[in-house]
XYZ file of C-alpha atoms in Angstrom:
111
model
C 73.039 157.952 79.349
C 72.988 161.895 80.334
C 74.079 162.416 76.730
C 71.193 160.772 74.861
C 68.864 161.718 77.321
C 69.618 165.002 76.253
C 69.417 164.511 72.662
C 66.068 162.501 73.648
C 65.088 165.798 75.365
C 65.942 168.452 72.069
C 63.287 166.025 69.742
C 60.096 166.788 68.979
C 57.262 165.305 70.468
C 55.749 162.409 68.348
C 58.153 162.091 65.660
C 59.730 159.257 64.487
C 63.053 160.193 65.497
C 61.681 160.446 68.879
C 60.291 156.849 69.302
C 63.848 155.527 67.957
C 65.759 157.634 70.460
C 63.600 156.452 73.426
C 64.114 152.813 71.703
C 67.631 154.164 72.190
C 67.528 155.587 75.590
C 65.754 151.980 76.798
C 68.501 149.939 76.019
C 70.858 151.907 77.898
C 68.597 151.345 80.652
C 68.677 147.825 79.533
C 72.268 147.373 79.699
C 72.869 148.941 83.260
C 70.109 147.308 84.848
C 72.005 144.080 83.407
C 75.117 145.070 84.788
C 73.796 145.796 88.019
C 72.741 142.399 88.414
C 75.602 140.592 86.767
C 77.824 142.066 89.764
C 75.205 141.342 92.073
C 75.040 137.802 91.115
C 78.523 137.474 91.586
C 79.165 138.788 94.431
C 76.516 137.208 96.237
C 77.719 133.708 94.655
C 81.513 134.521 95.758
C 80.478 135.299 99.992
C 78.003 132.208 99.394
C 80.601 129.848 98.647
C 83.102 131.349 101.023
C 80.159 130.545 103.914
C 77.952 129.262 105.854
C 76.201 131.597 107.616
C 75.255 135.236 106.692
C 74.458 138.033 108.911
C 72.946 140.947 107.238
C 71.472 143.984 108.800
C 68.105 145.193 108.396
C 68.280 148.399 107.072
C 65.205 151.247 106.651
C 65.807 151.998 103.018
C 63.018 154.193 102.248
C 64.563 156.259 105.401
C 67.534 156.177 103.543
C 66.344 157.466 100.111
C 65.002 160.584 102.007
C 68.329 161.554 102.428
C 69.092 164.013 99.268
C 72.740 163.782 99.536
C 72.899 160.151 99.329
C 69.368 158.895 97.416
C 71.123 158.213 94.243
C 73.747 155.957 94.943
C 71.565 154.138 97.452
C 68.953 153.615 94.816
C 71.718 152.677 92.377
C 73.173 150.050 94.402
C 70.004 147.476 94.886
C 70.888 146.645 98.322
C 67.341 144.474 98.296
C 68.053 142.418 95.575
C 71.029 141.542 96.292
C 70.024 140.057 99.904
C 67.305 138.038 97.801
C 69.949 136.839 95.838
C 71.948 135.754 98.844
C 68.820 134.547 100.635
C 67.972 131.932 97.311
C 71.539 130.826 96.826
C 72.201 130.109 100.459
C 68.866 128.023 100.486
C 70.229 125.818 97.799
C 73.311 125.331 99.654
C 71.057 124.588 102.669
C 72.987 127.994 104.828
C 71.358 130.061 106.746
C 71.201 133.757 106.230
C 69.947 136.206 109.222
C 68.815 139.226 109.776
C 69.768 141.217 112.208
C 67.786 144.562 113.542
C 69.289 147.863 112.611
C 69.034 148.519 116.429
C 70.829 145.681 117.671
C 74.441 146.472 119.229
C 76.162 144.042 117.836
C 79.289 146.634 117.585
C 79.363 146.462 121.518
C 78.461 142.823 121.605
C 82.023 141.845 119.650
C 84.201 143.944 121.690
């Protein structure tokens, strides 16, 4: 991706060899947004069928992202989707998934 986005970069504005590069540069886009959700399909399918009930956390994202160390991989990971995806798949099984407040002890709770 880095690589043709550079080569995308050294182009010249408004030629044709631009608009096939950014074709280009799309579908590798394309392919890791796939990806993304392929794994998270799958995972979420695998800890559906392993349970009945889910307890996720309720996490402040967009708190998160302002980190600068760690925005990237927490944008890259889709942590959103991927409760959706649980949240659909457990309704079909008729589960229950719940979400839990990010201020909630539950570490001192279980102990």
């Amino acid at each position: 991706l880095a690589l043709k986005q550079k080569k995308l970069s050294r182009k010249t504005k408004g030629s044709k060899s631009r608009k096939k590069f950014r074709k280009n540069v799309a579908k590798v886009y394309e392919r890791i947004a796939n990806s993304r959700q392929d794994f998270l399909h799958k995972l979420s399918r695998k800890l559906v069928d392993e349970s009945q009930v889910i307890v996720v956390e309720n996490l402040n994202v967009k708190g998160m992202v302002k980190n600068r160390l760690l925005s990237k991989s927490i944008s890259d990971v889709g942590w959103g989707m991927f409760v959706n995806f649980m949240d659909y798949k457990l309704r079909q099984k008729s589960a229950k998934l719940i979400e839990v407040d990010r201020f909630f002890p539950s570490s001192k709770t279980c102990s």
